[in-house]
Tab-separated table of C-alpha atoms in Angstrom:
chain	number	residue	atom	x	y	z
A	19	MET	CA	44.252	118.681	117.156
A	20	LYS	CA	47.228	118.898	114.858
A	21	SER	CA	49.038	121.423	117.088
A	22	GLN	CA	48.817	119.102	120.129
A	23	LEU	CA	49.840	116.035	118.106
A	24	THR	CA	52.858	117.886	116.697
A	25	PHE	CA	53.811	119.199	120.105
A	26	ASP	CA	53.615	115.624	121.549
A	27	TRP	CA	55.629	114.200	118.604
A	28	ILE	CA	58.383	116.842	119.022
A	29	THR	CA	58.756	116.419	122.755
A	30	ASP	CA	58.754	112.573	122.455
A	31	LYS	CA	61.573	112.672	119.881
A	32	ILE	CA	63.628	115.116	122.013
A	33	ALA	CA	63.035	112.932	125.029
A	34	LYS	CA	64.472	109.993	123.048
A	35	GLY	CA	67.627	112.041	122.388
A	36	MET	CA	66.817	112.798	118.702
A	37	THR	CA	67.416	116.119	116.959
A	38	VAL	CA	64.319	117.791	115.607
A	39	TYR	CA	64.263	119.836	112.467
A	40	ILE	CA	61.704	122.536	111.727
A	41	THR	CA	61.795	123.450	108.075
A	42	THR	CA	60.089	126.286	106.192
A	43	TYR	CA	60.424	127.318	102.544
A	44	LEU	CA	63.422	129.396	103.407
A	45	LYS	CA	65.254	127.741	106.230
A	46	SER	CA	65.703	124.699	108.415
A	47	ILE	CA	66.229	124.964	112.180
A	48	GLU	CA	67.935	122.212	114.066
A	49	ILE	CA	66.920	121.680	117.629
A	50	SER	CA	69.009	119.287	119.586
A	51	PRO	CA	68.034	117.945	123.055
A	52	LYS	CA	70.806	120.225	124.421
A	53	THR	CA	69.295	123.313	122.826
A	54	TYR	CA	65.798	122.367	123.950
A	55	THR	CA	67.082	121.965	127.582
A	56	ALA	CA	68.979	125.263	127.455
A	57	PHE	CA	65.831	127.126	126.500
A	58	ALA	CA	63.836	125.382	129.303
A	59	ASP	CA	66.560	126.139	131.873
A	60	ALA	CA	66.497	129.818	130.826
A	61	GLY	CA	62.705	129.923	131.568
A	62	GLN	CA	61.667	130.183	127.932
A	63	PRO	CA	60.474	126.921	126.533
A	64	MET	CA	61.384	126.240	122.873
A	65	PHE	CA	57.840	125.077	122.080
A	66	LYS	CA	54.567	125.871	123.784
A	67	LEU	CA	50.799	125.855	123.159
A	68	ASN	CA	48.914	129.103	123.538
A	69	LYS	CA	45.284	129.545	124.667
A	70	ALA	CA	44.045	129.210	121.112
A	71	ASN	CA	45.803	125.726	120.944
A	72	GLU	CA	48.370	126.937	118.375
A	73	LEU	CA	51.855	125.493	118.620
A	74	LEU	CA	54.464	128.211	119.007
A	75	MET	CA	58.243	127.989	118.585
A	76	ALA	CA	60.671	130.387	120.226
A	77	GLU	CA	62.441	132.825	117.910
A	78	GLY	CA	64.678	135.016	119.907
A	79	LYS	CA	62.524	136.390	122.792
A	80	ALA	CA	59.342	136.128	120.681
A	81	TYR	CA	57.374	133.190	119.462
A	82	VAL	CA	56.145	132.225	115.948
A	83	CYS	CA	53.226	129.946	115.154
A	84	ILE	CA	54.171	126.700	113.487
A	85	ALA	CA	50.904	124.805	113.839
A	86	THR	CA	47.197	125.511	114.344
A	87	THR	CA	44.479	123.192	115.426
A	88	ASP	CA	43.848	122.076	111.885
A	89	MET	CA	47.147	122.420	110.056
A	90	VAL	CA	50.890	122.224	110.525
A	91	LEU	CA	52.599	125.163	108.819
A	92	VAL	CA	56.118	123.729	108.630
A	93	LYS	CA	57.861	120.397	107.947
A	94	VAL	CA	58.816	118.609	111.146
A	95	SER	CA	61.303	115.804	111.061
A	96	ALA	CA	63.859	114.162	113.393
A	97	ASN	CA	66.895	111.940	113.422
A	98	PHE	CA	69.732	110.745	115.646
């Protein structure tokens, strides 16, 4: 499933100390390992999979879908 593969890819890059970028048509969001950890420590993970296996990303206190089981809806990239 694309959502699970994307989730695994993102968490792997963050675990390696890389910054992940989530890019839509209008904006690009930079997620550093520090930001990722701060969300986890606050009890709200930055990324999670829901019961429908959609990949969700935190946006404030809510979540937005960035990938479904058959397609990724954003550009995902990473660098050091």
